[in-house]
CSV table of C-alpha atoms in Angstrom, one decimal:
chain,number,residue,atom,x,y,z
K,121,UNK,CA,-39.4,26.5,19.1
K,122,UNK,CA,-36.2,25.5,17.4
K,123,UNK,CA,-36.7,27.7,14.6
K,124,UNK,CA,-37.6,30.9,16.4
K,125,UNK,CA,-33.9,30.4,18.4
K,126,UNK,CA,-31.9,29.5,15.1
K,127,UNK,CA,-32.8,32.3,12.8
K,128,UNK,CA,-29.7,34.9,14.2
K,129,UNK,CA,-27.1,32.2,14.1
K,130,UNK,CA,-24.9,30.7,11.9
K,131,UNK,CA,-26.3,27.6,9.7
K,132,UNK,CA,-24.2,25.2,11.2
K,133,UNK,CA,-24.2,26.4,14.7
K,134,UNK,CA,-28.3,26.9,14.2
K,135,UNK,CA,-28.8,22.7,13.2
K,136,UNK,CA,-27.1,21.9,16.3
K,137,UNK,CA,-29.5,24.0,18.9
K,138,UNK,CA,-32.1,22.4,16.5
K,139,UNK,CA,-31.0,19.1,17.1
K,140,UNK,CA,-29.9,19.8,21.1
K,141,UNK,CA,-33.9,21.0,21.8
K,142,UNK,CA,-35.3,18.0,19.8
K,143,UNK,CA,-33.3,15.8,22.4
K,144,UNK,CA,-34.7,17.7,24.9
K,145,UNK,CA,-38.2,17.0,23.4
K,146,UNK,CA,-37.6,13.2,23.5
K,147,UNK,CA,-36.7,13.1,26.9
K,148,UNK,CA,-39.6,14.8,28.0
K,149,UNK,CA,-41.9,12.3,25.9
K,150,UNK,CA,-40.1,9.2,26.8
K,151,UNK,CA,-40.0,10.6,30.7
K,152,UNK,CA,-44.1,11.2,30.3
K,153,UNK,CA,-44.7,7.6,29.1
K,154,UNK,CA,-42.5,6.1,31.5
K,155,UNK,CA,-44.7,7.9,34.9
K,156,UNK,CA,-47.8,6.5,33.0
K,157,UNK,CA,-46.9,2.8,33.1
K,158,UNK,CA,-45.5,2.6,36.4
K,159,UNK,CA,-42.4,3.5,36.7
K,160,UNK,CA,-41.4,6.7,38.7
K,161,UNK,CA,-38.2,6.8,38.3
K,162,UNK,CA,-36.9,10.6,37.9
K,163,UNK,CA,-35.7,10.8,34.0
K,164,UNK,CA,-32.9,13.0,34.7
K,165,UNK,CA,-31.9,10.6,37.5
K,166,UNK,CA,-29.2,9.7,34.6
K,167,UNK,CA,-28.8,13.3,32.4
K,168,UNK,CA,-27.2,13.0,29.3
K,169,UNK,CA,-24.5,15.5,28.3
K,170,UNK,CA,-25.2,18.6,27.0
K,171,UNK,CA,-24.6,17.9,22.8
K,172,UNK,CA,-23.5,21.6,22.8
K,173,UNK,CA,-20.9,21.5,25.7
K,174,UNK,CA,-19.5,17.9,24.2
K,175,UNK,CA,-19.5,19.5,20.4
K,176,UNK,CA,-17.8,22.7,21.9
K,177,UNK,CA,-15.2,23.5,18.8
K,178,UNK,CA,-17.2,21.3,16.4
K,179,UNK,CA,-20.2,21.3,13.9
K,180,UNK,CA,-20.8,18.8,13.0
K,181,UNK,CA,-23.7,15.9,14.0
K,182,UNK,CA,-21.6,13.3,14.1
K,183,UNK,CA,-19.7,15.3,17.0
K,184,UNK,CA,-22.8,15.3,18.9
K,185,UNK,CA,-23.8,11.3,17.9
K,186,UNK,CA,-20.9,10.4,19.6
K,187,UNK,CA,-21.2,11.7,22.1
K,188,UNK,CA,-24.1,10.8,23.2
K,189,UNK,CA,-23.1,7.2,21.5
K,190,UNK,CA,-20.3,6.9,24.1
K,191,UNK,CA,-22.0,8.0,27.4
K,192,UNK,CA,-23.1,5.4,29.7
K,193,UNK,CA,-25.9,3.7,29.8
K,194,UNK,CA,-28.0,2.7,32.6
K,195,UNK,CA,-28.4,-1.6,32.4
K,196,UNK,CA,-31.8,-2.1,34.2
K,197,UNK,CA,-35.2,-3.8,33.3
K,198,UNK,CA,-37.3,-0.7,31.7
K,199,UNK,CA,-34.6,2.0,31.4
K,200,UNK,CA,-35.5,5.1,30.1
K,201,UNK,CA,-31.8,7.0,29.0
K,202,UNK,CA,-31.8,3.4,27.7
K,203,UNK,CA,-34.9,3.3,25.5
K,204,UNK,CA,-34.3,7.1,24.4
K,205,UNK,CA,-30.4,6.2,23.2
K,206,UNK,CA,-32.1,3.0,21.4
K,207,UNK,CA,-34.6,6.0,19.8
K,208,UNK,CA,-32.3,8.4,19.1
K,209,UNK,CA,-29.8,6.3,17.2
K,210,UNK,CA,-30.6,2.7,17.2
K,211,UNK,CA,-33.4,3.3,14.5
K,212,UNK,CA,-31.3,5.1,12.0
K,213,UNK,CA,-29.0,4.7,9.8
K,214,UNK,CA,-24.7,5.9,10.4
K,215,UNK,CA,-24.6,8.8,9.3
K,216,UNK,CA,-21.9,10.7,7.7
K,217,UNK,CA,-21.1,14.3,6.5
K,218,UNK,CA,-21.0,15.5,2.8
K,219,UNK,CA,-19.7,18.7,1.8
K,220,UNK,CA,-21.7,21.1,-0.3
K,221,UNK,CA,-24.7,18.6,0.2
K,222,UNK,CA,-27.2,17.2,3.4
K,223,UNK,CA,-25.3,16.8,6.2
K,224,UNK,CA,-26.4,13.2,6.8
K,225,UNK,CA,-25.8,10.6,4.7
K,226,UNK,CA,-27.0,6.8,5.3
K,227,UNK,CA,-24.4,4.4,5.2
K,228,UNK,CA,-26.6,2.0,5.5
K,229,UNK,CA,-28.3,2.1,2.5
K,230,UNK,CA,-27.2,-1.8,0.5
K,231,UNK,CA,-26.2,0.7,-2.3
K,232,UNK,CA,-22.3,2.4,-2.7
K,233,UNK,CA,-22.5,5.8,-2.1
K,234,UNK,CA,-20.7,8.7,-1.2
K,235,UNK,CA,-20.4,8.4,2.2
K,236,UNK,CA,-18.5,4.5,1.8
K,237,UNK,CA,-14.9,4.8,2.1
K,238,UNK,CA,-12.4,3.6,-1.2
K,239,UNK,CA,-11.9,0.2,-1.2
K,240,UNK,CA,-8.1,-1.0,-1.6
K,241,UNK,CA,-6.8,-2.4,-4.7
K,242,UNK,CA,-6.2,-5.8,-2.8
K,243,UNK,CA,-9.9,-6.1,-1.6
K,244,UNK,CA,-11.6,-4.9,-4.7
K,245,UNK,CA,-9.7,-7.5,-6.9
K,246,UNK,CA,-10.5,-10.2,-5.0
K,247,UNK,CA,-14.3,-8.5,-4.3
K,248,UNK,CA,-14.4,-8.9,-8.7
K,249,UNK,CA,-12.7,-12.1,-8.3
K,250,UNK,CA,-15.3,-13.8,-5.8
K,251,UNK,CA,-18.3,-12.2,-8.0
K,252,UNK,CA,-16.2,-13.8,-11.5
K,253,UNK,CA,-16.7,-17.5,-9.6
K,254,UNK,CA,-20.4,-16.7,-8.5
K,255,UNK,CA,-21.5,-15.8,-11.7
K,256,UNK,CA,-19.6,-18.7,-13.2
K,257,UNK,CA,-21.5,-21.5,-10.9
K,258,UNK,CA,-24.7,-20.1,-11.9
K,259,UNK,CA,-24.6,-18.7,-8.2
K,260,UNK,CA,-24.8,-14.7,-8.9
K,261,UNK,CA,-26.9,-12.9,-5.3
K,262,UNK,CA,-25.7,-9.5,-5.5
K,263,UNK,CA,-28.8,-8.2,-7.9
K,264,UNK,CA,-31.0,-11.0,-5.7
K,265,UNK,CA,-31.4,-8.0,-2.8
K,266,UNK,CA,-31.6,-5.4,-5.2
K,267,UNK,CA,-34.2,-2.8,-5.4
K,268,UNK,CA,-35.4,0.8,-6.2
K,269,UNK,CA,-34.3,2.1,-2.8
K,270,UNK,CA,-30.7,1.5,-3.1
K,271,UNK,CA,-31.2,3.1,-6.6
K,272,UNK,CA,-32.9,6.3,-5.4
K,273,UNK,CA,-29.3,6.2,-2.5
K,274,UNK,CA,-27.2,6.6,-5.3
K,275,UNK,CA,-29.2,9.1,-7.1
K,276,UNK,CA,-29.2,10.9,-4.2
K,277,UNK,CA,-26.1,10.5,-2.7
K,278,UNK,CA,-23.5,10.0,-5.2
K,279,UNK,CA,-21.1,7.4,-6.1
K,280,UNK,CA,-18.3,5.5,-4.7
K,281,UNK,CA,-17.1,2.5,-7.1
K,282,UNK,CA,-14.9,0.1,-5.8
K,283,UNK,CA,-13.0,-0.5,-9.0
K,284,UNK,CA,-12.6,1.1,-12.7
K,285,UNK,CA,-13.2,-1.7,-15.9
K,286,UNK,CA,-12.1,-0.9,-19.3
K,287,UNK,CA,-13.8,-3.7,-20.7
K,288,UNK,CA,-14.9,-4.5,-25.0
K,289,UNK,CA,-18.0,-2.9,-26.4
K,290,UNK,CA,-18.4,-6.1,-27.5
K,291,UNK,CA,-22.4,-7.7,-26.2
K,292,UNK,CA,-20.7,-10.5,-25.5
K,293,UNK,CA,-19.1,-9.1,-22.3
K,294,UNK,CA,-21.1,-7.5,-20.1
K,295,UNK,CA,-18.7,-5.8,-17.3
K,296,UNK,CA,-21.3,-5.7,-14.3
K,297,UNK,CA,-22.8,-9.6,-14.9
K,298,UNK,CA,-19.6,-11.6,-15.1
K,299,UNK,CA,-18.4,-9.9,-11.8
K,300,UNK,CA,-21.7,-9.9,-10.0
K,301,UNK,CA,-22.0,-6.5,-9.4
K,302,UNK,CA,-24.7,-4.0,-8.0
K,303,UNK,CA,-25.1,-0.7,-10.0
K,304,UNK,CA,-22.7,1.5,-8.5
K,305,UNK,CA,-20.1,-1.0,-7.6
K,306,UNK,CA,-17.8,-0.7,-10.9
K,307,UNK,CA,-16.6,2.8,-12.7
K,308,UNK,CA,-17.2,0.7,-16.2
K,309,UNK,CA,-15.7,2.4,-19.6
K,310,UNK,CA,-16.7,0.1,-22.9
K,311,UNK,CA,-15.0,0.6,-26.3
K,312,UNK,CA,-14.6,-1.7,-29.4
K,313,UNK,CA,-11.4,-3.4,-28.6
K,314,UNK,CA,-10.7,-2.1,-25.1
K,315,UNK,CA,-8.3,0.1,-26.8
K,316,UNK,CA,-6.4,3.6,-25.5
K,317,UNK,CA,-4.7,4.1,-28.4
K,318,UNK,CA,-5.3,7.7,-28.3
K,319,UNK,CA,-4.4,9.6,-25.4
K,320,UNK,CA,-7.0,12.8,-26.2
K,321,UNK,CA,-10.8,11.4,-26.4
K,322,UNK,CA,-12.8,10.7,-22.9
K,323,UNK,CA,-11.2,7.3,-21.9
K,324,UNK,CA,-8.4,8.2,-20.1
K,325,UNK,CA,-10.0,11.0,-19.0
K,326,UNK,CA,-12.6,9.3,-17.7
K,327,UNK,CA,-10.4,7.4,-15.6
K,328,UNK,CA,-8.7,9.8,-14.3
K,329,UNK,CA,-12.1,11.2,-12.4
K,330,UNK,CA,-12.5,7.6,-11.2
K,331,UNK,CA,-9.6,8.0,-9.6
K,332,UNK,CA,-8.8,11.6,-8.9
K,333,UNK,CA,-12.3,12.1,-7.8
K,334,UNK,CA,-13.8,9.1,-7.3
K,335,UNK,CA,-11.3,7.9,-5.0
K,336,UNK,CA,-11.0,4.1,-6.8
K,337,UNK,CA,-7.8,2.4,-6.0
K,338,UNK,CA,-8.5,-0.3,-8.5
K,339,UNK,CA,-8.2,-0.1,-13.1
K,340,UNK,CA,-8.7,-3.2,-14.5
K,341,UNK,CA,-8.2,-3.3,-18.5
K,342,UNK,CA,-10.3,-5.7,-19.3
K,343,UNK,CA,-9.9,-8.1,-23.1
K,344,UNK,CA,-12.0,-11.2,-24.2
K,345,UNK,CA,-12.0,-14.0,-26.1
K,346,UNK,CA,-13.6,-14.1,-29.5
K,347,UNK,CA,-12.6,-10.4,-29.9
K,348,UNK,CA,-13.7,-8.9,-33.5
K,349,UNK,CA,-12.3,-5.8,-33.0
K,350,UNK,CA,-8.7,-7.9,-32.3
K,351,UNK,CA,-9.4,-10.2,-35.5
K,352,UNK,CA,-10.1,-6.8,-37.7
K,353,UNK,CA,-6.8,-5.3,-36.6
K,354,UNK,CA,-5.5,-8.8,-37.4
K,355,UNK,CA,-6.9,-9.4,-40.9
K,356,UNK,CA,-6.2,-5.7,-41.6
K,357,UNK,CA,-2.2,-6.0,-41.0
K,358,UNK,CA,-2.1,-9.0,-42.2
K,359,UNK,CA,-3.3,-7.8,-45.7
K,360,UNK,CA,-1.1,-4.4,-45.4
K,361,UNK,CA,1.9,-6.7,-44.9
K,362,UNK,CA,0.5,-8.7,-48.6
K,363,UNK,CA,0.3,-5.3,-50.3
K,364,UNK,CA,1.2,-2.4,-48.9
K,365,UNK,CA,-0.6,0.0,-46.4
K,366,UNK,CA,-3.7,1.5,-47.9
K,367,UNK,CA,-4.9,5.0,-46.8
K,368,UNK,CA,-7.9,4.7,-43.8
K,369,UNK,CA,-10.5,4.8,-45.9
K,370,UNK,CA,-13.1,5.0,-42.2
K,371,UNK,CA,-13.1,5.8,-38.6
K,372,UNK,CA,-13.4,2.0,-37.8
K,373,UNK,CA,-10.2,1.7,-39.9
K,374,UNK,CA,-8.6,3.9,-38.3
K,375,UNK,CA,-8.9,2.5,-35.0
K,376,UNK,CA,-8.1,-0.9,-36.7
K,377,UNK,CA,-5.0,0.5,-37.7
K,378,UNK,CA,-4.4,1.9,-34.2
K,379,UNK,CA,-4.4,-1.9,-32.6
K,380,UNK,CA,-2.0,-2.5,-36.0
K,381,UNK,CA,1.6,-2.4,-32.9
K,382,UNK,CA,-0.5,-5.6,-30.9
K,383,UNK,CA,-0.8,-7.6,-33.5
K,384,UNK,CA,2.4,-7.3,-34.9
K,385,UNK,CA,4.2,-8.3,-31.0
K,386,UNK,CA,1.5,-11.2,-30.8
K,387,UNK,CA,3.2,-12.6,-34.0
K,388,UNK,CA,6.5,-11.8,-33.7
K,389,UNK,CA,5.7,-13.6,-29.8
K,390,UNK,CA,4.5,-16.6,-32.0
K,391,UNK,CA,6.6,-17.1,-34.8
K,392,UNK,CA,6.3,-16.7,-38.5
K,393,UNK,CA,4.0,-19.7,-38.7
K,394,UNK,CA,1.6,-18.6,-36.4
K,395,UNK,CA,-2.4,-19.1,-38.4
K,396,UNK,CA,-4.9,-15.3,-38.2
K,397,UNK,CA,-6.4,-17.3,-35.3
K,398,UNK,CA,-3.5,-18.4,-33.1
K,399,UNK,CA,-2.2,-14.5,-33.5
K,400,UNK,CA,-5.5,-13.3,-33.0
K,401,UNK,CA,-5.5,-15.0,-30.1
K,402,UNK,CA,-2.2,-14.2,-28.5
K,403,UNK,CA,-3.1,-10.3,-29.5
K,404,UNK,CA,-5.9,-10.3,-27.0
K,405,UNK,CA,-3.1,-10.6,-23.8
K,406,UNK,CA,-1.3,-8.4,-25.5
K,407,UNK,CA,-3.3,-5.8,-26.3
K,408,UNK,CA,-4.1,-5.6,-22.8
K,409,UNK,CA,-0.9,-5.6,-21.6
K,410,UNK,CA,-0.2,-2.6,-23.6
K,411,UNK,CA,-3.7,-0.7,-22.6
K,412,UNK,CA,-2.0,-0.6,-19.2
K,413,UNK,CA,1.5,0.5,-20.5
K,414,UNK,CA,-0.4,3.2,-22.6
K,415,UNK,CA,-2.3,4.1,-19.7
K,416,UNK,CA,0.9,4.6,-17.2
K,417,UNK,CA,2.2,6.5,-20.0
K,418,UNK,CA,-0.9,9.0,-21.2
K,419,UNK,CA,-1.9,9.7,-17.6
K,420,UNK,CA,0.7,11.7,-15.0
K,421,UNK,CA,-1.7,11.5,-12.2
K,422,UNK,CA,-2.6,7.7,-12.0
K,423,UNK,CA,1.0,6.7,-13.1
K,424,UNK,CA,1.8,8.8,-9.9
K,425,UNK,CA,-0.6,7.1,-7.9
K,426,UNK,CA,0.7,3.6,-9.0
K,427,UNK,CA,4.5,4.5,-8.0
K,428,UNK,CA,3.5,5.5,-4.5
K,429,UNK,CA,1.6,1.9,-4.0
K,430,UNK,CA,-2.4,3.6,-3.3
K,431,UNK,CA,-3.5,2.8,-6.8
K,432,UNK,CA,-3.5,-0.6,-8.7
K,433,UNK,CA,-3.8,-1.1,-12.6
K,434,UNK,CA,-4.0,-5.0,-13.8
K,435,UNK,CA,-5.1,-7.1,-16.3
K,436,UNK,CA,-8.0,-9.6,-17.1
K,437,UNK,CA,-8.9,-11.6,-19.9
K,438,UNK,CA,-12.6,-12.9,-20.3
K,439,UNK,CA,-13.1,-16.3,-22.4
K,440,UNK,CA,-16.8,-15.6,-23.3
K,441,UNK,CA,-17.4,-19.7,-24.1
K,442,UNK,CA,-16.4,-20.4,-19.9
K,443,UNK,CA,-17.7,-17.2,-18.6
K,444,UNK,CA,-14.5,-17.1,-17.0
K,445,UNK,CA,-12.0,-14.4,-15.9
K,446,UNK,CA,-8.6,-15.0,-16.0
K,447,UNK,CA,-6.5,-12.0,-14.1
K,448,UNK,CA,-3.4,-11.4,-15.6
K,449,UNK,CA,-2.1,-9.1,-12.8
K,450,UNK,CA,-0.5,-5.9,-13.1
K,451,UNK,CA,2.6,-5.4,-15.9
K,452,UNK,CA,5.0,-7.3,-16.3
K,453,UNK,CA,7.7,-4.3,-17.1
K,454,UNK,CA,6.3,-2.0,-14.6
K,455,UNK,CA,8.6,-1.1,-13.6
K,456,UNK,CA,10.7,0.4,-16.1
K,457,UNK,CA,7.9,1.4,-17.2
K,458,UNK,CA,7.4,3.7,-14.3
K,459,UNK,CA,11.1,4.7,-14.5
K,460,UNK,CA,11.3,5.8,-17.8
K,461,UNK,CA,8.0,7.9,-17.5
K,462,UNK,CA,10.2,9.5,-14.2
K,463,UNK,CA,13.9,9.8,-16.4
K,464,UNK,CA,11.8,11.7,-19.9
K,465,UNK,CA,10.1,14.1,-16.9
K,466,UNK,CA,13.4,14.3,-15.6
K,467,UNK,CA,15.5,14.9,-18.6
K,468,UNK,CA,12.6,17.9,-19.9
């Protein structure tokens, strides 16, 4: 029995021995079935490679599976070797290793588990664009094939999201829905005004986790039209210009005060004759790029990955009336932001 054989072996080698014994048992079972069906060619005529010999120097199940998959197959009808390979590999999902967990993780669960490869920034951006097009046209399809088994795969095997999105907490801007994304596809952070007013707190740290630990290559800062936080910040700033700045009375007041520079920049862009609504509308886009800049200033790890080209940070604005997302691209002053931080570090 395999259990008796492996008791005195290291766990990794024991798993290989167990697999080899199981393969041998499958060979014997198929050979017996073939003789009973009248196929009298001996199964040993096409002796498979010894999995332990093939995987010498490796403690990986994948090495054994690759050796079996690469071995030649008899093409004749009723080939027992072909049936064995189909039995062992054809009906099983693709597998991979994961440190610290079960050594085998399915790649074909239909969910973005840790077994998936990271998605490059350009491809992730295109997937978000395609998903929004489906959402706008009423042809959202991803959740149609979703079932509880995929949720279970995410719970058991972890996550590998294709992008991170910093969005607004507004209930009219549901991030996953407007990108036609399933659970596990997008790492989502939301607060009022999709703001990064402070380096402290959970937002920057959470984005760093998604990039450094989960392998996300695309970060999207997503604003939206008719943003209540931006409207409130606009009203507060205009009032302060008339009556003078007032001390913050609540945490909300502090949040709106943090958006004041964004509103001031929008007002400067439009000129003194702009209406309150025009300033607020302009401030939505200004706030998106301000968020990108703050993220790159506050997070050294993300900044270095952006500088190397491994990660991209893009901006976008969601129109809550039409459902359309306007993708704005990367920060127009990206080289300057990255260069200034490099110079600052060198001068410290």
